[in-house]
Coordinates of C-alpha atoms in Angstrom, one line a residue:
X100 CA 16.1 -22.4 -33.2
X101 CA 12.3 -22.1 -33.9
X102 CA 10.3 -21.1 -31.4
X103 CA 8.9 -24.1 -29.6
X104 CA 5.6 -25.2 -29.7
X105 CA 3.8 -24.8 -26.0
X106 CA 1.7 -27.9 -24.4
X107 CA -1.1 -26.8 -22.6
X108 CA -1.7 -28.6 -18.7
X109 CA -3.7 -30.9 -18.6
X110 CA -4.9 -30.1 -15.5
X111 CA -7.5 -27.4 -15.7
X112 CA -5.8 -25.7 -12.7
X113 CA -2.2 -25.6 -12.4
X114 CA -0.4 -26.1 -8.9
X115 CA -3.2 -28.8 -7.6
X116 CA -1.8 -31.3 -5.2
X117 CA 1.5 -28.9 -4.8
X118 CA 2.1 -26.9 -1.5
X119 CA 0.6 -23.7 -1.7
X120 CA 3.5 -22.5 0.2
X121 CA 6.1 -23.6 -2.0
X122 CA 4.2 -21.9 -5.1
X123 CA 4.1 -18.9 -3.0
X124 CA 7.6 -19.1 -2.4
X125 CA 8.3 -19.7 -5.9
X126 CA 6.3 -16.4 -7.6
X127 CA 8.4 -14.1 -4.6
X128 CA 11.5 -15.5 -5.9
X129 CA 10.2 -14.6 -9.7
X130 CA 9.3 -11.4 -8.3
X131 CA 13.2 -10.7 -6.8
X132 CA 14.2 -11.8 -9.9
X133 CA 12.3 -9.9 -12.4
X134 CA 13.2 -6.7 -10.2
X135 CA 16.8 -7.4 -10.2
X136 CA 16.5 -7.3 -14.5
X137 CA 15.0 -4.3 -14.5
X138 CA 18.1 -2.3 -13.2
X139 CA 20.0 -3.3 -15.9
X140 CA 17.4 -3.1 -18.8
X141 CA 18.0 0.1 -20.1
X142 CA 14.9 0.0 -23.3
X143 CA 12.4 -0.8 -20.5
X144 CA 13.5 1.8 -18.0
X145 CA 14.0 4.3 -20.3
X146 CA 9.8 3.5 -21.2
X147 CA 8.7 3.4 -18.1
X148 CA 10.6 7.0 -17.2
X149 CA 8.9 7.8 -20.8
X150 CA 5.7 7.3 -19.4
X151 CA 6.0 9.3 -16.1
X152 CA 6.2 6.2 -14.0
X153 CA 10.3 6.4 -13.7
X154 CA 9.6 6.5 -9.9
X155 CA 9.3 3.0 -10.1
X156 CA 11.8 2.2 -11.0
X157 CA 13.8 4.2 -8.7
X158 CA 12.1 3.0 -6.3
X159 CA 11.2 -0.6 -5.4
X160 CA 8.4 -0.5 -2.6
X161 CA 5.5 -1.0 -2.6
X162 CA 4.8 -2.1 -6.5
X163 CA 8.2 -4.0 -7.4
X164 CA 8.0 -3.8 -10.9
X165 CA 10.5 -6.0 -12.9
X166 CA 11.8 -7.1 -16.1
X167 CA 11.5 -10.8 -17.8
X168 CA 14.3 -10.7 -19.9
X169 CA 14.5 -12.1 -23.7
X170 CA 14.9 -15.9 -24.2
X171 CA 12.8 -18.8 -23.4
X172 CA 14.1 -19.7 -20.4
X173 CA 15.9 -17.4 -18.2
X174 CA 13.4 -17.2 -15.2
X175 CA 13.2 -21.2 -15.8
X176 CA 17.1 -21.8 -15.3
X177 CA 17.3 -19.2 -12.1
X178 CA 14.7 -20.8 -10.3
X179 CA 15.8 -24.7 -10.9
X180 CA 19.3 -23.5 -10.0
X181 CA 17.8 -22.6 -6.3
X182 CA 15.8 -25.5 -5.4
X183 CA 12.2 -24.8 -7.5
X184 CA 10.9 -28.3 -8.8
X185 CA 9.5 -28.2 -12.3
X186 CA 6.1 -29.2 -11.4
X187 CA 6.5 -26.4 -9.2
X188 CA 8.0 -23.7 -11.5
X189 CA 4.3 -24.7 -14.2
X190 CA 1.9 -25.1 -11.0
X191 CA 3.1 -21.1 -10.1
X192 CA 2.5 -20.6 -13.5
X193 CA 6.1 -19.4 -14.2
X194 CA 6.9 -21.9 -17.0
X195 CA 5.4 -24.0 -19.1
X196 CA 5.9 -27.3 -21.0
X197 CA 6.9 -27.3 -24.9
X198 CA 4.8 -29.5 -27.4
X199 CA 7.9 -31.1 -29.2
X200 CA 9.7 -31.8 -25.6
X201 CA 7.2 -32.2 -22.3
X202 CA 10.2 -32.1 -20.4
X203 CA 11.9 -29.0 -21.4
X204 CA 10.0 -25.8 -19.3
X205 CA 10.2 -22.4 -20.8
X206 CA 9.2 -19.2 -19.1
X207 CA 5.4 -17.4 -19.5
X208 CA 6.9 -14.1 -19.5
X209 CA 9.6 -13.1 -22.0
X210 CA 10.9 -9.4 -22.8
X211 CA 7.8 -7.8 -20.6
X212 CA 7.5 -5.2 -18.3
X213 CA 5.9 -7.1 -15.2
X214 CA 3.7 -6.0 -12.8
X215 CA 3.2 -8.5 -9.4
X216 CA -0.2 -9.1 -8.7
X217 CA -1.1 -9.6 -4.7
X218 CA -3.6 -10.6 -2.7
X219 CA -5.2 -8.2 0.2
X220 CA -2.3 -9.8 2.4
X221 CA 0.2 -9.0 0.2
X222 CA 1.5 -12.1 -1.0
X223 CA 1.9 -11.9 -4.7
X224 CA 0.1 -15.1 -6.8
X225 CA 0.9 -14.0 -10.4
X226 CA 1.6 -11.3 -13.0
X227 CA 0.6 -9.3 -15.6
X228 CA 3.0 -8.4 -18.2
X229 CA 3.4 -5.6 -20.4
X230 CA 5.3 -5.6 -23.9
X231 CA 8.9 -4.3 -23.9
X232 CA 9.7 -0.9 -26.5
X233 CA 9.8 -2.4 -30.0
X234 CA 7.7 -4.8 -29.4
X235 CA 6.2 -6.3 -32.9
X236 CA 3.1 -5.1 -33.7
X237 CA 0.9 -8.5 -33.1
X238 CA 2.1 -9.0 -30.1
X239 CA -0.6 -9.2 -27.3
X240 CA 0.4 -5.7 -25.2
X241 CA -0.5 -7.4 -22.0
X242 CA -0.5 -11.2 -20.8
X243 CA -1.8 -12.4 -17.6
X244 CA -0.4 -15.9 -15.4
X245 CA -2.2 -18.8 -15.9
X246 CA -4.6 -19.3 -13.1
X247 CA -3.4 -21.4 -10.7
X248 CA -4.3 -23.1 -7.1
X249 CA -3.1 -19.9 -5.5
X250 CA -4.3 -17.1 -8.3
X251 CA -7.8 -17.0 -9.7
X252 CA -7.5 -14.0 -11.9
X253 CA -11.7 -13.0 -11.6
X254 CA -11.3 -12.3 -8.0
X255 CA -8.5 -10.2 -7.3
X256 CA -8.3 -6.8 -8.2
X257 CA -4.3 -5.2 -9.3
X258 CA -3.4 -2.8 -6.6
X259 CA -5.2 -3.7 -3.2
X260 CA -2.5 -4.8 -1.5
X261 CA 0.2 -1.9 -2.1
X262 CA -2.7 0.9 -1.3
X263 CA -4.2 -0.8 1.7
X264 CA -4.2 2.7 3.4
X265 CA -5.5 4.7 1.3
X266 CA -8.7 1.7 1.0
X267 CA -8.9 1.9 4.6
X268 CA -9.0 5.7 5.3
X269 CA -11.8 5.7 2.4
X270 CA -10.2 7.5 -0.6
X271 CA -12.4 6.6 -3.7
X272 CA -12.0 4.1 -5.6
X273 CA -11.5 4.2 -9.1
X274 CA -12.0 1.3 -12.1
X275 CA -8.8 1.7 -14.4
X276 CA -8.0 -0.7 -17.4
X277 CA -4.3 -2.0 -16.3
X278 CA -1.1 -1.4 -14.0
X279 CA -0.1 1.3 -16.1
X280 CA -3.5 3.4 -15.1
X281 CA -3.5 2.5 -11.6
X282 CA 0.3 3.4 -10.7
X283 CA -0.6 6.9 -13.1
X284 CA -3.6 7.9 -10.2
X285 CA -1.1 6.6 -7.3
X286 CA 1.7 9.1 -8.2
X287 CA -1.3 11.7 -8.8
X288 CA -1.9 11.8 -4.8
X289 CA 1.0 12.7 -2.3
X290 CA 1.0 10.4 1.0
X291 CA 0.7 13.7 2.8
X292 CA -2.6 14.2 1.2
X293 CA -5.8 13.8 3.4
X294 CA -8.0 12.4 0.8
X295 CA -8.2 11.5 -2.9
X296 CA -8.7 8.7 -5.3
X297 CA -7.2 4.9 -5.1
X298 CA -7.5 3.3 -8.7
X299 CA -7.6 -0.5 -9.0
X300 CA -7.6 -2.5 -12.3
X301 CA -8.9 -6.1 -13.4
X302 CA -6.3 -8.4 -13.3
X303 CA -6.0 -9.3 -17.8
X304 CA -9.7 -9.5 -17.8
X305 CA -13.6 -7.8 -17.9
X306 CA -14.8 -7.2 -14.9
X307 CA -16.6 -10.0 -12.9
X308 CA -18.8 -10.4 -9.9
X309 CA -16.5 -11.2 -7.3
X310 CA -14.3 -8.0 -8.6
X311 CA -17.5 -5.8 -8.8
X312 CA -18.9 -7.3 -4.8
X313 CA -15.2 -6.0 -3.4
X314 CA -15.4 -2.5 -5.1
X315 CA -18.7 -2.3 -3.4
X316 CA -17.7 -2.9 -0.2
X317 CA -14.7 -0.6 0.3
X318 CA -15.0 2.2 2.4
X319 CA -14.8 4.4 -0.2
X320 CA -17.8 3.4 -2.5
X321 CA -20.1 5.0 -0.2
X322 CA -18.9 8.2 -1.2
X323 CA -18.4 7.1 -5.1
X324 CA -16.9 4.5 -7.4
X325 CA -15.4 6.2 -10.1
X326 CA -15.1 4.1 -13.8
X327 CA -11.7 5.6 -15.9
X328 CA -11.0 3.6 -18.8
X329 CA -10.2 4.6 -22.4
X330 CA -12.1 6.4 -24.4
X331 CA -12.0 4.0 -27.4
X332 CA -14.4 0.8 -28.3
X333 CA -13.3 -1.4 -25.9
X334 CA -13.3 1.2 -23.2
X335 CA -16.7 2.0 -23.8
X336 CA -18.1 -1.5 -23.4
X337 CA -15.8 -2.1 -20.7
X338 CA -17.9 0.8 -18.8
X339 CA -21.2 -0.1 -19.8
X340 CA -20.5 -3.6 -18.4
X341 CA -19.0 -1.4 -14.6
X342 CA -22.2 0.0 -14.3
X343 CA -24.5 -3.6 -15.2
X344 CA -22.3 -5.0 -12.2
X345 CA -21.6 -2.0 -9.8
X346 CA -25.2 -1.3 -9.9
X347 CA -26.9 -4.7 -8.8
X348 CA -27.0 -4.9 -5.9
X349 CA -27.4 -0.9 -5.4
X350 CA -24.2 0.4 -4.8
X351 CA -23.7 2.3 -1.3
X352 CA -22.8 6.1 -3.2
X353 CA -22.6 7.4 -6.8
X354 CA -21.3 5.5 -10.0
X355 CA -19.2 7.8 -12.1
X356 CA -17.2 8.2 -15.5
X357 CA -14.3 10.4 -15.9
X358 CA -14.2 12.0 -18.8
X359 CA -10.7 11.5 -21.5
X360 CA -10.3 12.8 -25.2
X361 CA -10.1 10.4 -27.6
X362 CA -7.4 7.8 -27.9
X363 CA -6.5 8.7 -23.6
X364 CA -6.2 7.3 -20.6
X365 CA -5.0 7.9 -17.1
X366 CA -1.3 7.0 -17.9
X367 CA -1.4 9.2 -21.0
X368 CA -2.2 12.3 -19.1
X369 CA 0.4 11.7 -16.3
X370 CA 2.7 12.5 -19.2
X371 CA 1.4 15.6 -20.3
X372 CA 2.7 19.0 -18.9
X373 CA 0.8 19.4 -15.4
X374 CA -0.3 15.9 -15.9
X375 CA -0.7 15.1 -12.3
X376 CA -3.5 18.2 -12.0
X377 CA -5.3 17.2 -15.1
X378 CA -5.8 13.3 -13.9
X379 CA -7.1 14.5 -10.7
X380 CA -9.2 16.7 -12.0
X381 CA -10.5 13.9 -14.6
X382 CA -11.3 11.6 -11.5
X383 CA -13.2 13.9 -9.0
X384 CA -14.2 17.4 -10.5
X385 CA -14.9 15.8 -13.8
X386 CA -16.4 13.1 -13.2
X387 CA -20.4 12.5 -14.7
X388 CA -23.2 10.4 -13.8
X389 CA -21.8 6.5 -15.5
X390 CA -25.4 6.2 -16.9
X391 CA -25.5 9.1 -19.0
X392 CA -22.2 7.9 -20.5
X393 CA -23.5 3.9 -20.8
X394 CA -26.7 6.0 -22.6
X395 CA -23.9 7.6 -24.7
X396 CA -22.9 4.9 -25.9
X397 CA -25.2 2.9 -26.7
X398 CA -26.8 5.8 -28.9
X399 CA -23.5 6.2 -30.3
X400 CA -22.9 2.6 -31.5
X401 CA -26.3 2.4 -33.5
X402 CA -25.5 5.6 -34.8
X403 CA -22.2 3.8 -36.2
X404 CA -23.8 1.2 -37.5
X405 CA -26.6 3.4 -39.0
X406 CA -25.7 7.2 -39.7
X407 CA -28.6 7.9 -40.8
X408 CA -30.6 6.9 -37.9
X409 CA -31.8 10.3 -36.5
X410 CA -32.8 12.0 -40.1
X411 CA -36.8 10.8 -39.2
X412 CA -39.3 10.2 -37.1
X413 CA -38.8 6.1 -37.6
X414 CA -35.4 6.4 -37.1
X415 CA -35.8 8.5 -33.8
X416 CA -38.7 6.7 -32.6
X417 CA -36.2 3.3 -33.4
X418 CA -33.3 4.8 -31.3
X419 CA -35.7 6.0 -28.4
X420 CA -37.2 2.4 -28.0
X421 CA -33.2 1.3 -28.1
X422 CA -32.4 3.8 -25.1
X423 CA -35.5 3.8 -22.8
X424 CA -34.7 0.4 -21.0
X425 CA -31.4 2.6 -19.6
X426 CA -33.9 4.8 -17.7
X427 CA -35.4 1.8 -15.6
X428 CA -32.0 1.4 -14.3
X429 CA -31.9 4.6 -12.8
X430 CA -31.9 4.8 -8.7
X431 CA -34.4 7.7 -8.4
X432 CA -37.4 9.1 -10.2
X433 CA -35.1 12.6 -10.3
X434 CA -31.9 10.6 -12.4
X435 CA -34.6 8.9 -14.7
X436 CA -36.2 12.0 -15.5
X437 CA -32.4 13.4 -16.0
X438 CA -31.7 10.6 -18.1
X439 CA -34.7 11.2 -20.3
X440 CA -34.3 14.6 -20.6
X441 CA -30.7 13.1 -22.6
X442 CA -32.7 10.7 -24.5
X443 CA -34.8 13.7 -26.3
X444 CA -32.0 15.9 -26.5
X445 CA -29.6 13.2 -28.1
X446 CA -32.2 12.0 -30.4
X447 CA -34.1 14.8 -31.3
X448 CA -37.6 12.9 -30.0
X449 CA -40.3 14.5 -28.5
X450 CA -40.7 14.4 -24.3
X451 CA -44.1 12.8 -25.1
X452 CA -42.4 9.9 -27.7
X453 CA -40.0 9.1 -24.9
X454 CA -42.8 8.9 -21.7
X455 CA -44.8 6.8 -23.9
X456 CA -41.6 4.5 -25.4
X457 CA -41.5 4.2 -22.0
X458 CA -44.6 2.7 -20.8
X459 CA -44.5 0.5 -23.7
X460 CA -41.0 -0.7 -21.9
X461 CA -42.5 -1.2 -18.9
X462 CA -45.5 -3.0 -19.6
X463 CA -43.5 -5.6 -22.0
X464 CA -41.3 -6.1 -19.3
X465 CA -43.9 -6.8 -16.1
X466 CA -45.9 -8.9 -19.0
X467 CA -49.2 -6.2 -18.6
X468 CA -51.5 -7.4 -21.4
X469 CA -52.0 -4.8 -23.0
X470 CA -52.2 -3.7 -27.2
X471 CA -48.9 -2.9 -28.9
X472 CA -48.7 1.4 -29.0
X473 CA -45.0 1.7 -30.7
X474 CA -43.4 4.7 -30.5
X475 CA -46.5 7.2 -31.4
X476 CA -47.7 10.1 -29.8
X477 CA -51.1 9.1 -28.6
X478 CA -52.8 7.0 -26.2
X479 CA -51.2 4.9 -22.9
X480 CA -51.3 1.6 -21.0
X481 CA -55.0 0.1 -21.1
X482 CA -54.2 -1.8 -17.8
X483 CA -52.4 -1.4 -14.2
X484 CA -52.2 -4.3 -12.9
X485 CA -49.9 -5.4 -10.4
X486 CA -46.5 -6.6 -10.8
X487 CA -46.1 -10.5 -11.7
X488 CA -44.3 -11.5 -8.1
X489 CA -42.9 -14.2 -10.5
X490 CA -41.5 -12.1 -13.3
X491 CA -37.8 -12.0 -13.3
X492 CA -38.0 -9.0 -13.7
X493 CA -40.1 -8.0 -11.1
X494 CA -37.1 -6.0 -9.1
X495 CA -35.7 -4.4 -11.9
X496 CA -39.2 -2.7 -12.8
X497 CA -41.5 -2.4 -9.7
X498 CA -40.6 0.6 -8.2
X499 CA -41.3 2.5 -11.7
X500 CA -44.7 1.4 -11.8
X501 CA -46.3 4.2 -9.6
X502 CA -44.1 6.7 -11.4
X503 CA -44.7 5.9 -15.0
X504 CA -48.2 5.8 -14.9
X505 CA -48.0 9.0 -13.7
X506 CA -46.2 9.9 -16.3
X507 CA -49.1 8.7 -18.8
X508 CA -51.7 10.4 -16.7
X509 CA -49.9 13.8 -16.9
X510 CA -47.8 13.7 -20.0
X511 CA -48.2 17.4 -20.4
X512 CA -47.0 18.2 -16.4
X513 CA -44.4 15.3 -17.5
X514 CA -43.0 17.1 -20.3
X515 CA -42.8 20.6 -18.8
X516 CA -40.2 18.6 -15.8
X517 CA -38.0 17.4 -18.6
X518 CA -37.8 20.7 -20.1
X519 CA -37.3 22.7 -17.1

């Protein structure tokens, strides 16, 4: 039999109308179930052991990971056999209708590794699932539920619930890309431990607002919030868009990057001999400021995209006007001078090309009218006038005025700071 053809809800949220309690009920059975699989599946066990995280699957509490065995419909037949409606079993987002037959249901997870998502209560409202060992090579490695009445994937965060007390006695929190990261930084910290780091993960998706609010307000983030993802592509842009959204409003204590080789990530290094020691050392002693890594990468990508970029002065003087809007999003006069010193040390631009690329930046942004001066060497801002109270970019901008004029007015005090 082919595989079926799936029929999308027509309802743009599943589970309207439907008793929330009764999905509830319905994704803690799916839960018992899928847990129940995984003691017998010996490929996915055997992974999961692979991977350093055979605790759990020896042990049950808090996370309950579980197993959604092969074929279309295993989760489907359990949970009509033990009272679940079908409207029920698609508004959890458990199942979901074929194309070619509307009435039959087939499950959303099949051969996965699944991971319960909860709310802060503790009630799980979906899953993410991971691809079994051998899975085919276009095979999505992670799906996420459908978002339902109870589960609205942009606002939770993977974790929360099963590390409530580390949260509350304010261990840092870290960003991590999946399950697999966070429950890597969980077994990293022994419950006897005073103190440590707590990693949370986006629930199949980039990081939103509401995500980004919540990390802010945990006890924790007044010490730091700690970004960890992989050091690949997509790892890098899903960094540079933590610090756009951890850093507006201000957050309450540092924003950091930990620092992987190439092609690793939190669970990879659990694996490695003294694994546990490396990761924690990753998190908190090796941590760097997250804008000179969002600087990094920005440089990097043109570089990619032009080699060549940093063989002249028009090149440089290109990549410097690229990087300089990074330094307005500094907190302090002291970070943006740190972060400028990087600019002229990663391209190879002089201090006074950067201070004036600078000025150029700001007096674009707070629409001074003033002539164009590039990227050259000479001359400075013809006007000060005061910030546009209407600008949009007013905030972003106004307490750099004071200091960059400065900057023009002393470029020679200015330049012997950044090399100091």
């Amino acid at each position: 039999m082919g595989a079926p053809r799936l029929n999308q809800p027509t309802s743009p949220i599943r589970g309207t109308g439907l008793a929330p309690e009764r999905l509830l009920a319905a994704v803690e059975a799916a839960v018992t179930y899928y847990r129940a699989q995984l003691e017998h599946a010996e490929g996915p066990r055997a992974y999961l052991a692979e991977r350093g995280l055979g605790v759990v699957v020896q042990r049950e509490w808090p996370w309950r990971i579980g197993y959604a065995p092969p074929g279309w419909s295993s989760l489907t037949r359990h949970l009509r056999a033990v009272g679940f409606t079908a409207e029920e079993l698609v508004g959890a987002g458990l199942s979901t209708q074929t194309h070619t037959d509307p009435s039959r249901l087939i499950d959303v997870f099949r051969d996965r590794i699944v991971f319960p998502v909860r709310d802060p209560g503790g009630h799980a409202l979906a899953f993410l699932g991971r691809t079994g060992p051998g899975a085919a090579d276009d095979v999505p490695k992670y799906i996420n539920s459908p978002g339902t009445a109870i589960y609205d994937k942009g606002r939770l965060l993977f974790g929360v619930a099963e590390q409530q007390d580390r949260l509350n006695e304010g261990w840092t929190p870290v960003l991590v890309e999946g399950p697999a990261d966070v429950l890597a930084v969980w077994l990293s910290y022994s419950r006897s431990r005073r103190s440590g780091a707590v990693a949370l993960a986006p629930c199949g998706t980039m990081l939103t607002h509401d995500q980004a609010a919540f990390l802010r307000e945990l006890p924790g983030a007044g010490r730091n919030i700690v970004a960890a993802f992989d050091a690949d592509p997509a790892g890098h842009r899903a960094l540079d868009r933590a610090w756009q959204l951890l850093r507006q409003p201000r957050s309450p204590g540092g924003l950091l990057a930990a620092e992987f080789n190439a092609g690793a990530d939190p669970a990879d290094l659990l694996r490695r001999p003294n694994g546990r020691a490396q990761l924690r050392a990753a998190l908190q002693r090796r941590a760097r400021p997250m804008l000179d890594a969002v600087v990094d990468h920005r440089l990097n990508r043109l570089l990619e995209r032009h080699p060549r970029m940093l063989g002249d002065i028009d090149g440089k003087c290109a990549a410097v006007r690229a990087l300089v809007p990074l330094l307005f999003q500094a907190t302090n006069p002291d970070e943006a001078i740190r972060i400028a010193r990087r600019i002229v040390a990663r391209t190879g631009a002089g201090v006074d090309t950067v201070a004036i690329a600078a000025l150029t930046h700001l007096e674009d942004a707070l629409s001074i009218s003033a002539s164009p001066i590039g990227c050259r060497s000479q001359g400075g801002p013809r006007s000060t006038a005061t910030i546009n109270q209407g600008d949009p970019n007013a905030g972003e901008y106004s307490h750099w005025q004071t200091w960059s004029i400065e900057i023009h007015a002393h470029r020679e005090a200015a330049a012997d700071e950044l090399w100091e």
